[in-house]
PDB file of C-alpha atoms in Angstrom:
ATOM      1  CA  GLN L   1     -22.417 -11.186  -2.426  1.00 66.00           C
ATOM      2  CA  GLY L   2     -19.197 -11.857   0.083  1.00 80.00           C
ATOM      3  CA  TYR L   3     -19.345  -8.134   1.682  1.00 78.00           C
ATOM      4  CA  LEU L   4     -23.097  -8.705   2.065  1.00 79.00           C
ATOM      5  CA  ASP L   5     -22.813 -11.969   3.832  1.00 82.00           C
ATOM      6  CA  TRP L   6     -20.057 -11.176   5.957  1.00 79.00           C
ATOM      7  CA  ALA L   7     -21.735  -8.167   7.586  1.00 81.00           C
ATOM      8  CA  GLY L   8     -25.343 -10.250   7.618  1.00 79.00           C
ATOM      9  CA  GLY L   9     -25.042 -10.491  11.180  1.00 77.00           C
ATOM     10  CA  LEU L  10     -23.869  -7.049  12.278  1.00 77.00           C
ATOM     11  CA  THR L  11     -26.194  -3.945  13.417  1.00 76.00           C
ATOM     12  CA  PHE L  12     -26.642  -2.178  10.163  1.00 75.00           C
ATOM     13  CA  ASP L  13     -27.122  -2.210   6.504  1.00 80.00           C
ATOM     14  CA  ALA L  14     -24.115  -2.878   4.603  1.00 78.00           C
ATOM     15  CA  SER L  15     -26.142  -2.664   1.524  1.00 80.00           C
ATOM     16  CA  THR L  16     -25.720   1.074   1.273  1.00 77.00           C
ATOM     17  CA  THR L  17     -22.336   0.959   2.214  1.00 79.00           C
ATOM     18  CA  ALA L  18     -19.063   0.483   0.142  1.00 81.00           C
ATOM     19  CA  GLY L  19     -16.796  -0.455   3.067  1.00 82.00           C
ATOM     20  CA  VAL L  20     -16.341   0.145   6.901  1.00 83.00           C
ATOM     21  CA  TYR L  21     -14.175  -0.022   9.776  1.00 81.00           C
ATOM     22  CA  LEU L  22     -15.242  -1.918  13.134  1.00 80.00           C
ATOM     23  CA  PRO L  23     -13.468  -0.737  16.057  1.00 80.00           C
ATOM     24  CA  LYS L  24     -14.675  -2.916  18.365  1.00 80.00           C
ATOM     25  CA  LEU L  25     -14.121  -6.030  16.306  1.00 80.00           C
ATOM     26  CA  ARG L  26     -10.913  -4.456  14.606  1.00 83.00           C
ATOM     27  CA  GLN L  27     -11.622  -5.353  11.560  1.00 81.00           C
ATOM     28  CA  LEU L  28     -11.787  -2.971   8.210  1.00 81.00           C
ATOM     29  CA  ALA L  29     -13.980  -4.659   5.389  1.00 81.00           C
ATOM     30  CA  ILE L  30     -14.204  -3.397   2.235  1.00 82.00           C
ATOM     31  CA  TRP L  31     -16.448  -4.508  -1.125  1.00 80.00           C
ATOM     32  CA  LEU L  32     -15.068  -4.739  -4.068  1.00 78.00           C
ATOM     33  CA  PRO L  33     -17.372  -3.510  -6.616  1.00 74.00           C
ATOM     34  CA  VAL L  34     -17.099  -4.059 -10.330  1.00 71.00           C
ATOM     35  CA  ASP L  35     -16.521  -0.538 -10.976  1.00 75.00           C
ATOM     36  CA  MET L  36     -13.638   0.726  -9.134  1.00 79.00           C
ATOM     37  CA  LYS L  37     -13.985   4.523  -9.446  1.00 82.00           C
ATOM     38  CA  ASP L  38     -14.829   4.951  -5.727  1.00 80.00           C
ATOM     39  CA  PHE L  39     -12.770   2.139  -4.651  1.00 84.00           C
ATOM     40  CA  GLU L  40      -9.967   4.217  -3.836  1.00 87.00           C
ATOM     41  CA  GLY L  41     -12.024   6.940  -2.026  1.00 86.00           C
ATOM     42  CA  THR L  42     -13.486   4.103   0.179  1.00 85.00           C
ATOM     43  CA  VAL L  43     -10.060   2.733   0.871  1.00 86.00           C
ATOM     44  CA  ARG L  44      -8.480   6.184   2.360  1.00 88.00           C
ATOM     45  CA  HIS L  45     -11.801   6.605   4.193  1.00 86.00           C
ATOM     46  CA  GLU L  46     -12.324   3.353   6.271  1.00 85.00           C
ATOM     47  CA  GLY L  47      -8.360   3.452   6.790  1.00 86.00           C
ATOM     48  CA  PHE L  48      -8.549   7.074   7.809  1.00 87.00           C
ATOM     49  CA  HIS L  49     -11.238   5.403  10.723  1.00 84.00           C
ATOM     50  CA  GLN L  50      -8.790   2.654  11.330  1.00 85.00           C
ATOM     51  CA  TYR L  51      -5.346   4.513  12.167  1.00 85.00           C
ATOM     52  CA  LEU L  52      -7.645   7.489  13.762  1.00 85.00           C
ATOM     53  CA  HIS L  53      -8.690   4.736  16.240  1.00 83.00           C
ATOM     54  CA  GLN L  54      -5.225   3.262  16.891  1.00 80.00           C
ATOM     55  CA  PHE L  55      -3.852   6.977  17.089  1.00 78.00           C
ATOM     56  CA  VAL L  56      -7.075   7.550  19.709  1.00 75.00           C
ATOM     57  CA  GLU L  57      -6.326   4.414  21.916  1.00 71.00           C
ATOM     58  CA  VAL L  58      -2.403   5.472  22.034  1.00 64.00           C
ATOM     59  CA  CYS L  59      -3.173   9.267  23.194  1.00 63.00           C
ATOM     60  CA  ARG L  60      -5.127   8.070  25.869  1.00 62.00           C
ATOM     61  CA  PRO L  61      -3.923   7.024  28.478  1.00 57.00           C
ATOM     62  CA  ALA L  62      -1.191   9.936  28.066  1.00 55.00           C
ATOM     63  CA  HIS L  63      -4.513  11.865  28.346  1.00 50.00           C
ATOM     64  CA  ASP L  64      -5.757  10.411  31.446  1.00 57.00           C
ATOM     65  CA  LEU L  65      -2.101  11.045  33.139  1.00 56.00           C
ATOM     66  CA  LEU L  66      -2.583  15.037  32.723  1.00 55.00           C
ATOM     67  CA  PRO L  67      -3.823  16.794  35.751  1.00 57.00           C
ATOM     68  CA  LEU L  68      -7.619  18.309  35.606  1.00 52.00           C
ATOM     69  CA  GLY L  69      -8.193  21.897  36.254  1.00 45.00           C
TER      70      GLY L  69
END
């Protein structure tokens, strides 16, 4: 219930998710289910969103310096 309570103030229905990465808040939240069979996949999936967000932020300034045309 803690995950759903935490997500209650957000703009999406967390009851259909097992985890989420919120780039604006820089938060990764994972619901710890009783049945852990999908837990590893959820952590990998949401963790990749977090990694990709950080990677894109690092690359963006270099991209902005490239000449267009």
